[in-house]
Coordinates of C-alpha atoms and ligand atoms in Angstrom, one line a residue:
X15 CA 19.7 -19.7 -9.4
X16 CA 22.2 -21.0 -6.6
X17 CA 23.1 -19.6 -3.3
X18 CA 25.0 -16.8 -2.9
X19 CA 28.4 -16.7 -2.1
X20 CA 27.9 -14.6 1.0
X21 CA 27.2 -17.3 3.0
X22 CA 30.4 -17.5 3.5
X23 CA 30.2 -13.9 5.9
X24 CA 27.0 -14.8 6.7
X25 CA 26.1 -16.6 10.1
X26 CA 22.3 -17.2 10.3
X27 CA 20.2 -18.4 7.4
X28 CA 16.7 -17.1 8.2
X29 CA 13.2 -17.8 6.2
X30 CA 12.3 -14.5 5.3
X31 CA 9.5 -12.4 3.7
X32 CA 10.5 -10.4 0.9
X33 CA 9.3 -7.5 2.9
X34 CA 11.2 -8.5 5.7
X35 CA 14.6 -9.4 3.4
X36 CA 13.8 -5.7 2.5
X37 CA 14.0 -4.4 6.4
X38 CA 17.6 -6.1 6.8
X39 CA 18.9 -5.2 3.2
X40 CA 18.5 -2.0 4.4
X41 CA 19.9 -1.5 7.9
X42 CA 23.1 -4.0 6.7
X43 CA 23.6 -1.0 4.1
X44 CA 23.8 1.5 6.4
X45 CA 20.6 3.2 7.2
X46 CA 20.2 5.1 9.5
X47 CA 16.8 6.9 8.9
X48 CA 14.0 4.5 8.3
X49 CA 10.3 5.6 7.4
X50 CA 7.0 5.0 6.1
X51 CA 3.6 5.1 5.9
X52 CA 1.8 2.0 6.3
X53 CA -0.3 -0.1 3.0
X54 CA -0.3 -3.4 1.7
X55 CA 2.0 -5.0 0.0
X56 CA 4.7 -2.4 1.7
X57 CA 3.8 -2.9 5.7
X58 CA 6.1 -5.2 6.8
X59 CA 8.7 -3.4 5.5
X60 CA 9.1 -0.8 9.0
X61 CA 8.0 -3.5 11.0
X62 CA 10.6 -5.0 10.8
X63 CA 13.3 -2.9 10.4
X64 CA 11.2 -1.4 13.9
X65 CA 11.6 -4.9 14.9
X66 CA 15.4 -4.9 14.1
X67 CA 15.9 -1.9 16.1
X68 CA 14.2 -3.1 19.5
X69 CA 15.3 -6.4 19.7
X70 CA 19.3 -5.4 17.9
X71 CA 19.4 -2.0 20.2
X72 CA 19.8 0.0 17.0
X73 CA 20.9 3.3 16.7
X74 CA 18.4 4.0 14.3
X75 CA 15.8 6.3 13.9
X76 CA 12.8 4.6 12.7
X77 CA 9.0 6.1 11.8
X78 CA 5.5 5.2 11.3
X79 CA 5.3 8.9 10.0
X80 CA 1.4 10.2 9.6
X81 CA 1.8 10.3 5.3
X82 CA 4.1 8.9 2.9
X83 CA 5.0 12.7 1.8
X84 CA 6.5 13.3 5.1
X85 CA 7.6 9.9 5.1
X86 CA 9.9 10.7 2.4
X87 CA 10.9 14.5 2.9
X88 CA 11.8 13.3 6.5
X89 CA 14.2 10.5 5.4
X90 CA 15.4 13.2 2.4
X91 CA 16.8 15.2 5.3
X92 CA 18.8 12.9 6.4
X93 CA 20.5 11.9 3.4
X94 CA 20.7 15.6 2.8
X95 CA 23.3 15.3 5.9
X96 CA 25.5 12.6 4.5
X97 CA 23.7 9.3 6.0
X98 CA 22.0 6.8 4.1
X99 CA 18.0 6.8 4.6
X100 CA 14.7 4.7 3.2
X101 CA 11.5 5.6 2.3
X102 CA 9.0 2.4 2.4
X103 CA 5.6 2.9 1.0
X104 CA 2.7 1.2 -1.1
X105 CA 2.8 2.2 -5.0
X106 CA -0.5 4.4 -4.3
X107 CA 1.3 5.7 -1.3
X108 CA 4.1 7.7 -4.1
X109 CA 1.5 9.1 -5.6
X110 CA 1.4 11.5 -2.1
X111 CA 5.1 12.0 -2.0
X112 CA 5.9 12.4 -6.1
X113 CA 5.9 16.0 -5.3
X114 CA 9.0 15.4 -2.7
X115 CA 10.1 12.8 -5.7
X116 CA 10.5 15.1 -8.5
X117 CA 12.2 18.2 -6.8
X118 CA 14.9 15.3 -4.8
X119 CA 15.7 14.2 -8.6
X120 CA 16.9 17.5 -9.1
X121 CA 18.6 18.6 -5.7
X122 CA 20.3 15.0 -5.3
X123 CA 21.0 13.4 -2.1
X124 CA 24.5 13.0 0.0
X125 CA 24.2 9.7 2.3
X126 CA 22.3 6.8 -0.6
X127 CA 18.7 7.2 -0.2
X128 CA 16.4 4.5 -1.2
X129 CA 12.8 4.7 -2.2
X130 CA 11.0 1.3 -1.5
X131 CA 7.7 1.5 -3.2
X132 CA 5.6 -2.2 -3.5
X133 CA 3.5 -2.1 -6.0
X134 CA 0.3 -4.7 -6.9
X135 CA -0.4 -6.0 -10.1
X136 CA -4.0 -7.2 -10.0
X137 CA -4.6 -5.6 -7.9
X138 CA -4.7 -6.9 -3.9
X139 CA -5.4 -4.6 -2.1
X140 CA -5.5 -1.3 -3.6
X141 CA -7.0 1.1 -5.8
X142 CA -4.9 1.0 -8.9
X143 CA -2.0 -1.3 -11.0
X144 CA 0.3 1.2 -11.4
X145 CA 3.8 0.9 -12.4
X146 CA 6.2 2.2 -9.7
X147 CA 8.9 1.9 -12.9
X148 CA 6.9 4.3 -15.0
X149 CA 7.1 7.3 -11.8
X150 CA 10.8 6.3 -11.5
X151 CA 11.2 7.2 -15.2
X152 CA 8.7 10.6 -14.9
X153 CA 11.4 11.6 -11.9
X154 CA 13.4 10.2 -13.7
X155 CA 16.1 8.0 -10.9
X156 CA 17.1 4.9 -11.9
X157 CA 14.5 1.8 -10.3
X158 CA 15.5 -1.7 -9.6
X159 CA 12.9 -4.3 -9.7
X160 CA 13.8 -7.6 -7.1
X161 CA 12.8 -11.0 -8.7
X162 CA 12.6 -12.5 -4.9
X163 CA 13.6 -12.0 -1.4
X164 CA 16.7 -13.3 -1.4
X165 CA 17.1 -10.8 -4.2
X166 CA 15.8 -8.0 -2.4
X167 CA 18.4 -8.2 0.2
X168 CA 21.5 -7.8 -2.0
X169 CA 19.6 -5.8 -4.6
X170 CA 18.7 -2.8 -2.5
X171 CA 22.6 -2.7 -1.0
X172 CA 23.3 -2.3 -4.4
X173 CA 20.8 0.4 -5.2
X174 CA 22.1 2.0 -1.9
X175 CA 25.2 2.1 -3.1
X176 CA 24.1 4.0 -6.8
X177 CA 22.2 6.0 -5.3
X178 CA 25.1 7.6 -3.1
X179 CA 27.9 7.3 -5.6
X180 CA 25.6 9.1 -8.2
X181 CA 24.2 11.7 -5.5
X182 CA 20.7 10.8 -6.7
X183 CA 17.3 9.5 -4.9
X184 CA 16.8 5.4 -6.1
X185 CA 12.9 3.6 -6.1
X186 CA 13.4 0.1 -5.3
X187 CA 10.0 -1.6 -6.8
X188 CA 9.2 -5.7 -5.3
X189 CA 5.8 -6.4 -6.2
X190 CA 3.3 -8.0 -3.7
X191 CA 4.3 -11.8 -5.2
X192 CA 7.8 -10.8 -4.6
X193 CA 7.3 -8.8 -1.1
X194 CA 5.0 -11.5 0.3
X195 CA 7.1 -14.7 -0.1
X196 CA 9.2 -16.7 1.9
X197 CA 12.9 -17.6 0.8
X198 CA 15.8 -19.1 3.1
X199 CA 18.3 -15.6 3.5
X200 CA 21.6 -15.4 4.5
X201 CA 21.4 -12.6 7.2
X202 CA 23.8 -11.8 9.6
X203 CA 23.2 -12.4 13.0
X204 CA 23.9 -9.4 14.4
X205 CA 23.6 -6.0 12.3
X206 CA 26.0 -3.4 12.5
X207 CA 25.0 0.2 11.3
X208 CA 27.6 2.0 10.4
X209 CA 27.1 5.5 11.9
X210 CA 28.0 8.6 9.3
X211 CA 28.3 11.8 11.8
X212 CA 25.4 14.0 10.1
X213 CA 27.2 17.0 8.2
X214 CA 25.2 19.7 6.3
X215 CA 27.1 21.6 3.7
X216 CA 25.2 24.3 3.1
X217 CA 24.8 24.9 -1.0
X218 CA 21.6 26.6 -1.6
X219 CA 22.0 26.4 -5.9
X220 CA 21.2 22.9 -4.8
X221 CA 19.3 22.5 -1.8
X222 CA 16.9 25.5 -1.9
X223 CA 17.6 26.5 -5.8
X224 CA 15.8 28.8 -8.0
X225 CA 14.5 27.8 -11.1
X226 CA 17.8 29.2 -12.9
X227 CA 20.0 26.8 -10.7
X228 CA 16.9 24.6 -11.4
X229 CA 17.5 24.2 -15.1
X230 CA 21.7 23.7 -14.4
X231 CA 20.0 20.7 -12.1
X232 CA 17.8 19.1 -14.6
X233 CA 21.0 19.3 -17.0
X234 CA 22.8 17.6 -14.1
X235 CA 20.2 14.7 -13.4
X236 CA 20.6 13.8 -17.2
X237 CA 23.9 13.1 -17.2
X238 CA 23.8 11.2 -14.1
X239 CA 21.0 9.1 -15.9
X240 CA 23.2 8.7 -18.7
X241 CA 26.4 7.1 -16.6
X242 CA 24.2 5.1 -14.4
X243 CA 22.9 3.8 -17.6
X244 CA 26.4 2.5 -18.4
X245 CA 27.1 1.1 -15.6
X246 CA 29.1 -2.4 -16.3
X247 CA 27.5 -4.0 -13.0
X248 CA 23.8 -3.0 -13.5
X249 CA 23.7 -4.3 -16.9
X250 CA 21.4 -7.0 -17.5
X251 CA 22.1 -10.3 -17.5
X252 CA 21.1 -13.8 -18.1
X253 CA 19.0 -14.6 -14.8
X254 CA 19.8 -18.2 -15.2
X255 CA 24.3 -17.9 -15.5
X256 CA 23.7 -21.7 -16.9
X257 CA 22.0 -20.4 -20.1
X258 CA 23.7 -19.5 -23.7
X259 CA 22.8 -16.8 -25.9
X260 CA 22.4 -18.8 -28.9
X261 CA 19.0 -19.3 -29.9
X262 CA 16.6 -16.8 -32.4
X263 CA 14.5 -15.5 -30.0
X264 CA 14.5 -14.4 -26.1
X265 CA 12.8 -12.7 -23.3
X266 CA 13.7 -9.3 -21.9
X267 CA 12.0 -8.1 -18.8
X268 CA 12.1 -7.4 -14.8
X269 CA 11.0 -8.7 -11.7
X270 CA 9.0 -12.0 -10.4
X271 CA 7.1 -13.1 -13.6
X272 CA 11.1 -13.9 -15.1
X273 CA 11.1 -16.8 -12.2
X274 CA 7.6 -17.7 -13.7
X275 CA 8.7 -18.1 -17.3
X276 CA 12.0 -20.0 -15.7
X277 CA 9.8 -22.9 -14.4
X278 CA 8.1 -22.7 -17.6
X279 CA 10.8 -23.2 -20.2
X280 CA 12.2 -25.6 -17.8
X281 CA 9.3 -27.8 -18.0
X282 CA 9.0 -27.3 -21.6
X283 CA 12.8 -28.4 -22.0
X284 CA 13.2 -25.1 -23.9
X285 CA 15.5 -23.7 -21.6
X286 CA 18.8 -23.7 -23.7
X287 CA 17.1 -22.3 -26.6
X288 CA 15.6 -19.4 -25.2
X289 CA 17.5 -16.9 -22.4
X290 CA 16.1 -14.7 -20.4
X291 CA 17.7 -11.6 -19.8
X292 CA 17.0 -10.1 -16.2
X293 CA 17.6 -6.1 -16.0
X294 CA 18.4 -5.6 -12.8
X295 CA 17.8 -1.7 -13.1
X296 CA 14.4 -1.7 -15.7
X297 CA 14.9 2.1 -16.0
X298 CA 17.6 3.3 -17.1
X299 CA 18.3 0.8 -19.5
X300 CA 21.7 1.5 -21.9
X301 CA 21.5 2.0 -25.2
X302 CA 23.8 0.0 -26.9
X303 CA 22.8 -3.0 -24.9
X304 CA 19.0 -2.8 -26.6
X305 CA 20.5 -2.0 -29.8
X306 CA 22.3 -5.5 -29.8
X307 CA 19.3 -7.9 -28.7
X308 CA 17.7 -6.2 -31.3
X309 CA 20.4 -7.6 -33.7
X310 CA 20.9 -10.4 -32.0
X311 CA 17.9 -12.3 -32.0
X312 CA 14.8 -12.3 -34.4
X313 CA 12.6 -11.8 -31.6
X314 CA 12.2 -10.6 -28.5
X315 CA 8.9 -11.3 -25.5
X316 CA 9.0 -8.7 -23.4
X317 CA 7.6 -9.6 -19.5
X318 CA 7.1 -6.4 -16.9
X319 CA 4.9 -5.7 -14.5
X320 CA 2.5 -3.7 -15.1
X321 CA 3.3 -1.2 -18.1
X322 CA 5.5 -1.2 -21.5
X323 CA 8.5 0.5 -19.6
X324 CA 11.1 -1.7 -21.2
X325 CA 8.9 -2.1 -24.0
X326 CA 8.9 1.4 -24.5
X327 CA 12.8 2.0 -24.3
X328 CA 13.5 -1.0 -26.9
X329 CA 11.3 1.5 -28.9
X330 CA 10.7 -1.6 -31.6
X331 CA 7.1 -2.4 -32.5
X332 CA 8.3 -4.9 -35.8
X333 CA 9.8 -8.0 -33.4
X334 CA 9.2 -7.1 -30.3
X335 CA 6.9 -9.3 -28.7
X336 CA 4.6 -7.4 -25.4
X337 CA 1.8 -5.1 -24.5
X338 CA 2.6 -3.0 -27.3
X339 CA 1.9 -5.5 -30.0
X340 CA -1.0 -7.3 -28.3
X341 CA 0.4 -10.2 -26.4
X342 CA 0.7 -9.3 -23.3
X343 CA -2.5 -8.0 -21.3
X344 CA -2.7 -4.6 -20.3
X345 CA -4.2 -5.2 -17.0
X346 CA -4.2 -7.5 -14.2
X347 CA -1.8 -9.8 -12.7
X348 CA 0.7 -12.0 -14.9
X349 CA 0.2 -14.8 -13.3
X350 CA 2.2 -18.3 -14.5
X351 CA -0.9 -20.0 -16.2
X352 CA -0.7 -16.4 -18.0
X353 CA 2.8 -16.3 -18.5
X354 CA 2.7 -19.8 -19.8
X355 CA -0.3 -19.2 -22.7
X356 CA 1.9 -15.6 -23.4
X357 CA 5.0 -17.9 -23.8
X358 CA 3.2 -20.6 -26.1
X359 CA 2.1 -18.2 -28.0
X360 CA 5.1 -16.5 -28.4
X361 CA 7.0 -19.4 -29.5
X362 CA 3.9 -21.0 -31.6
X363 CA 3.4 -23.5 -29.2
X364 CA 0.2 -25.4 -28.7
X365 CA -1.8 -23.9 -26.1
X366 CA -1.9 -26.1 -22.6
X367 CA -5.6 -27.5 -21.9
X368 CA -6.0 -26.9 -18.1
X369 CA -8.8 -28.6 -16.0
X370 CA -11.1 -25.7 -14.1
X371 CA -11.0 -26.3 -11.0
X372 CA -13.6 -26.0 -8.8
X373 CA -14.1 -22.7 -7.1
X374 CA -14.9 -22.1 -3.6
X375 CA -18.8 -19.6 -3.3
X376 CA -17.3 -16.8 -3.4
X377 CA -17.4 -14.9 0.6
X378 CA -18.2 -10.9 0.4
X379 CA -15.8 -9.5 3.1
X380 CA -17.0 -7.5 5.4
X381 CA -15.9 -6.1 9.4
X382 CA -15.3 -8.3 12.0
X383 CA -17.8 -9.1 14.1
X384 CA -17.7 -6.7 16.7
X385 CA -16.2 -4.0 14.7
X386 CA -16.9 -0.6 16.2
X387 CA -17.1 0.9 12.7
X388 CA -20.1 -1.7 11.6
X389 CA -22.6 0.1 14.8
X390 CA -21.1 3.8 13.3
X391 CA -22.5 2.7 10.2
X392 CA -25.5 1.1 11.6
X393 CA -26.3 4.4 13.7
X394 CA -25.0 6.4 10.5
X395 CA -27.9 4.6 8.0
X396 CA -30.9 5.1 11.2
X397 CA -30.6 8.6 11.2
X398 CA -29.2 9.2 7.8
X399 CA -31.8 7.4 5.7
X400 CA -31.0 9.1 2.0
X401 CA -27.9 11.0 1.5
X402 CA -24.8 10.5 -0.1
X403 CA -22.0 9.0 2.2
X404 CA -18.5 10.2 0.6
X405 CA -16.2 7.1 2.0
X406 CA -12.7 6.6 2.5
X407 CA -9.4 4.2 2.5
X408 CA -8.9 1.6 5.6
X409 CA -11.2 -1.3 6.3
X410 CA -13.9 1.0 6.8
X411 CA -14.4 1.0 3.3
X412 CA -16.5 -2.2 3.9
X413 CA -19.4 0.4 5.4
X414 CA -20.2 -0.5 1.3
X415 CA -21.7 -3.5 2.8
X416 CA -24.3 -1.5 5.1
X417 CA -24.9 1.1 2.1
X418 CA -23.3 3.6 4.2
X419 CA -20.2 4.1 1.6
X420 CA -20.8 5.3 -2.0
X421 CA -17.6 6.8 -2.7
X422 CA -13.6 5.8 -2.2
X423 CA -11.6 7.8 -4.5
X424 CA -8.0 8.4 -2.4
X425 CA -6.9 9.0 1.1
X426 CA -8.8 12.1 2.9
X427 CA -11.0 12.2 -0.1
X428 CA -14.1 11.4 1.5
X429 CA -13.9 14.8 3.4
X430 CA -13.0 17.0 0.0
X431 CA -15.8 14.9 -1.7
X432 CA -18.5 16.0 1.1
X433 CA -17.7 19.6 0.9
X434 CA -17.8 19.1 -3.4
X435 CA -20.8 17.4 -2.9
X436 CA -22.2 20.3 -0.7
X437 CA -21.3 23.1 -3.1
X438 CA -23.0 21.1 -6.2
X439 CA -25.9 20.6 -4.6
X440 CA -26.1 23.5 -2.4
X441 CA -27.8 26.1 -5.7
X442 CA -30.1 22.8 -6.6
X443 CA -34.0 25.0 -6.1
X444 CA -35.6 21.7 -7.9
X445 CA -34.6 19.1 -5.9
X446 CA -34.5 18.4 -2.1
X447 CA -31.1 18.8 -0.7
X448 CA -29.2 15.4 0.4
X449 CA -27.8 14.8 3.9
X450 CA -23.9 14.5 3.2
X451 CA -22.1 12.2 5.8
X452 CA -18.3 11.1 5.2
X453 CA -16.6 8.6 6.7
X454 CA -13.1 8.8 7.5
X455 CA -10.4 6.7 9.2
X456 CA -8.6 8.0 12.3
X457 CA -4.8 7.0 10.7
X458 CA -6.7 8.0 7.6
X459 CA -7.8 11.8 9.4
X460 CA -4.2 12.0 10.1
X461 CA -2.5 11.6 6.5
X462 CA -4.5 14.0 4.7
X463 CA -8.0 15.1 6.2
X464 CA -6.8 17.8 7.8
X465 CA -6.2 19.7 5.0
X466 CA -9.5 18.8 4.0
X467 CA -11.3 19.9 6.7
X468 CA -9.7 23.0 6.7
X469 CA -10.3 24.3 3.3
X470 CA -14.3 22.6 3.4
X471 CA -14.5 25.3 6.5
X472 CA -13.1 28.0 5.7
X473 CA -15.7 27.1 2.4
X474 CA -18.7 27.2 3.9
X475 CA -19.1 23.2 3.2
X476 CA -21.8 21.8 5.4
X477 CA -22.3 18.1 6.0
X478 CA -21.4 15.6 9.2
X479 CA -18.9 14.0 9.7
X480 CA -17.3 11.0 11.0
X481 CA -14.2 10.0 12.0
X482 CA -13.8 6.6 13.0
X483 CA -10.9 6.8 16.0
X484 CA -10.3 3.4 17.0
X485 CA -7.1 4.0 18.1
X486 CA -4.7 2.5 15.5
X487 CA -3.7 1.8 11.8
X488 CA -6.4 -1.6 11.4
X489 CA -6.1 -2.5 7.4
X490 CA -2.5 -2.9 7.9
X491 CA -1.8 -4.8 11.5
X492 CA -2.2 -2.2 13.6
X493 CA 0.3 0.2 13.3
X494 CA -0.1 3.7 16.0
X495 CA -1.2 6.8 15.3
X496 CA 0.1 9.9 16.3
X497 CA -2.8 9.9 18.8
X498 CA -1.6 6.6 20.4
X499 CA 1.8 8.5 21.6
X500 CA 3.7 5.4 20.0
X501 CA 6.7 5.2 18.4
X502 CA 7.4 2.1 15.6
X503 CA 9.7 0.2 17.8
X504 CA 7.3 0.0 20.8
X505 CA 8.2 2.6 22.6
X506 CA 6.0 5.5 24.4
X507 CA 6.9 9.0 22.2
X508 CA 4.8 10.9 25.7
X509 CA 3.1 13.0 23.3
X510 CA -0.6 12.1 22.2
X511 CA -2.3 14.5 19.5
X512 CA -5.9 15.3 20.2
X513 CA -8.3 14.0 17.3
X514 CA -10.7 16.2 19.0
X515 CA -9.0 19.3 19.2
X516 CA -7.4 19.1 16.0
X517 CA -11.0 19.2 14.6
X518 CA -11.7 22.3 16.8
X519 CA -8.4 23.6 15.9
X520 CA -9.7 23.2 12.1
X521 CA -12.5 25.6 13.1
X522 CA -15.0 23.1 13.2
X523 CA -17.5 24.7 15.7
X524 CA -19.6 21.0 16.6
X525 CA -17.5 18.4 17.4
X526 CA -18.3 15.7 20.1
X527 CA -17.1 12.2 20.7
X528 CA -18.7 9.4 20.9
X529 CA -18.9 5.6 21.3
X530 CA -20.9 3.9 18.4
X531 CA -22.0 0.7 20.6
X532 CA -23.3 3.0 22.6
X533 CA -25.7 2.7 19.9
X534 CA -29.1 5.1 21.2
X535 CA -26.7 7.8 22.8
X536 CA -24.9 7.4 19.6
X537 CA -28.0 7.8 17.7
X538 CA -29.0 10.8 19.6
X539 CA -25.5 12.9 18.8
X540 CA -25.9 12.2 14.7
X541 CA -29.7 13.8 14.9
X542 CA -28.0 16.7 16.6
X543 CA -25.3 16.9 14.3
X544 CA -28.0 16.5 11.1
X545 CA -30.0 19.3 13.0
X546 CA -26.5 21.6 13.2
X547 CA -25.6 21.5 10.2
X548 CA -29.3 22.4 8.6
X549 CA -29.9 25.5 11.2
X550 CA -29.4 28.6 9.7
X551 CA -25.8 29.7 11.8
X552 CA -24.9 25.8 11.4
X553 CA -21.7 24.3 9.5
X554 CA -19.6 21.0 9.5
X555 CA -20.9 18.7 12.0
X556 CA -17.9 16.4 13.3
X557 CA -18.4 13.3 15.3
X558 CA -15.5 11.3 16.3
X559 CA -16.9 7.6 17.1
X560 CA -14.1 6.7 19.5
X561 CA -13.8 3.3 20.1
X562 CA -10.8 0.7 20.2
X563 CA -10.0 -2.1 17.2
X564 CA -11.0 -5.1 18.8
X565 CA -7.4 -6.7 16.7
X566 CA -5.5 -4.5 19.1
X567 CA -3.9 -7.1 21.2
X568 CA -3.7 -4.5 24.2
X569 CA -7.4 -3.6 24.4
X570 CA -8.1 -7.4 24.0
X571 CA -6.6 -8.0 27.0
X572 CA -8.5 -5.1 28.7
X573 CA -12.6 -5.7 26.4
X574 CA -15.0 -7.2 28.7
X575 CA -17.0 -9.9 26.7
X576 CA -20.4 -10.6 26.6
X577 CA -22.4 -13.4 26.6
X578 CA -25.6 -12.4 24.1
X579 CA -28.1 -15.1 23.5
X580 CA -31.3 -15.2 21.2
X581 CA -34.6 -15.1 22.5
X582 CA -37.9 -17.0 21.6
X583 CA -39.3 -13.5 20.3
X584 CA -36.6 -13.6 17.5
X585 CA -39.1 -13.6 14.6
X586 CA -36.3 -14.4 12.5
X587 CA -37.0 -10.9 10.7
X588 CA -33.8 -11.4 9.5
X589 CA -33.1 -7.7 10.2
X590 CA -30.2 -7.5 12.4
X591 CA -28.6 -9.9 9.5
X592 CA -29.9 -7.2 6.8
X593 CA -28.8 -3.9 8.5
X594 CA -26.3 -5.3 10.6
X595 CA -24.3 -7.9 9.6
X596 CA -22.7 -8.9 12.1
X597 CA -21.1 -12.0 10.7
X598 CA -21.9 -14.1 13.9
X599 CA -25.0 -13.8 13.6
X600 CA -26.2 -16.3 11.2
X601 CA -29.3 -17.9 9.8
X602 CA -29.5 -21.9 10.0
X603 CA -31.7 -23.4 7.9
X604 CA -34.9 -24.8 9.5
X605 CA -34.4 -23.5 12.8
X606 CA -37.1 -20.6 14.0
X607 CA -34.9 -18.1 15.1
X608 CA -31.4 -16.2 14.2
X609 CA -28.3 -17.5 15.9
X610 CA -25.2 -16.5 17.0
X611 CA -21.9 -18.3 16.0
X612 CA -20.0 -18.2 19.0
X613 CA -16.9 -19.4 17.7
X614 CA -17.0 -15.8 16.1
X615 CA -18.7 -14.0 18.1
X616 CA -16.6 -11.2 19.8
X617 CA -19.1 -10.7 22.8
X618 CA -19.4 -6.8 21.7
X619 CA -23.2 -7.2 22.6
X620 CA -24.5 -4.3 20.0
X621 CA -26.4 -6.4 18.5
X622 CA -28.9 -6.2 21.5
X623 CA -29.3 -2.6 20.2
X624 CA -30.3 -3.6 17.1
X625 CA -32.9 -5.8 17.3
X626 CA -35.9 -4.2 17.2
X627 CA -37.9 -7.0 19.1
X628 CA -36.0 -6.8 21.8
X629 CA -34.8 -10.9 21.2
X630 CA -31.1 -10.4 21.6
X631 CA -30.3 -10.6 25.3
X632 CA -26.9 -10.4 27.6
X633 CA -26.8 -13.1 29.8
X634 CA -25.4 -13.1 33.6
Ligands
SF4_14 S1 -32.6 -11.2 16.2 FE1 -34.4 -9.6 16.3 S2 -33.9 -8.8 13.9 FE2 -32.7 -10.7 14.2 S3 -34.2 -12.0 13.1 FE3 -34.6 -11.7 14.7 S4 -36.4 -10.6 16.0 FE4 -35.3 -10.3 13.2
SF4_15 S1 -22.6 -9.8 20.7 FE1 -23.7 -9.9 18.5 S2 -22.8 -8.2 17.7 FE2 -21.3 -8.8 19.1 S3 -19.9 -10.3 17.9 FE3 -21.8 -11.3 19.0 S4 -23.6 -11.4 17.3 FE4 -22.1 -9.6 17.0

């Protein structure tokens, strides 16, 4: 665990996030095309690459693609052309990019290609806690599992070398605790990205293979995997080279949990007795290495997040402690205290007494003060009092709190589910048909809403769709959408893609654009939409609720703050708090009226339209 010797060649030590270290590693590793779709915990990877491109004037292509599939395929073509590439996404993003990944494993690459997929055990900000190493096995591609930010920087370069040497895309899988940890990393002050000339050699039996050749490619893929598993420098190693391999028991695993294990054993003064083997590449593992461990040690504890990937490869249930033996939880993050409990159990040590710290009272997550989505949801609930509200992935999922979101499945599902609910209730002759009102953000609409909308129109579905257009990808750090005409590194592309025109092109006949801050007008448009959906010749009605996100720095400079005040007309009825939920509207015990917390109030003024007693006014 000492500093790497790269220090000799590097000129600058920087305190980097794991994701920033990945960004540096990608560039030092020679990638000339880097693509991504934002998603926690992966969003800072492309952002850091884009910043380095801008600051160091690098001749590379960096893009926020509209979804992970597009990002993957764009990067892959660069690797087909012999240049190195990287694509970054969160773990559920790989579900979207799985189609090209499965095929790319067969076709392989010419220039190295690394697929960075950040996993979210916990999960902290995802729909699932799926393990990307499992997906690597499904696709039959190698996967690397870094333990720290410093490791991210060096290991990703190794991953690129393996990819290029074996002409296979490789996965690089950090977890949230690695992506968002900070550590000093030695990096070059000036990055020089090797510019190999692009050259595409036509080889139809590979790049456009028919099923007969796919069979041969599959065989070649299996052979590659065997050779990669044998590679000496990719073999599991002791996490701490000062440990010896003498004990009767050992720990085998991958990722950040091994660093917790090291600290726990160090504290217990058991490092000499319990060697920790770290697999740089948890798949594919060399069979003879696993057999040698099974021969050498009486018992092996496997620590890995989140599925039993290494354990399945060990194929031994008798002497292996892990998930399959019931000693490691099947779900949830392996936090240091969980790992300590597992290790104590494994080593038959008494469990540790823990003093329960007082926990802060839980606070429900809520939309920001002044968020235009709150105004949209408020209007939606005013017009559609009863209904089914399919929602989608983004900060507007918090419409849940306003009873305006009933389902959240995956990116783009709001629209397909709205259509599905329509078809489910269409033939329902005994009961009243519910209003169906779907909500989707602008970035999510570009990501995967468009095919769903085309399908819904083609299948004659009827529902109201609100595209919550705040001109940014707000939840992941305000990345640009195709509507803004901005590129990842900040320059203007000049090409702005209009959501309104896209919706029209999907065949939707009722399309309106409106500002949800104008609550009264917005409600009227929703009423029109409701009538259109119900009338004989009606169909899908789309309203583009357009107002910029208040977190957007550019918009902040133009935003005109209003000074609102609660007057003595307020009867403390709580209507505004219960139905609008702006965190700046607070009920102070002992006060005879609701109070505005000016430290959080954004000055949007929307609450003025919400109070039925006209008790909120704008000053000046
Ligand atoms: S401001 Fe209006 S809605 Fe809010 S508590 Fe007072 S009277 Fe009720
Ligand atoms: S003006 Fe009203 S709605 Fe807007 S942030 Fe302030 S209290 Fe909330």
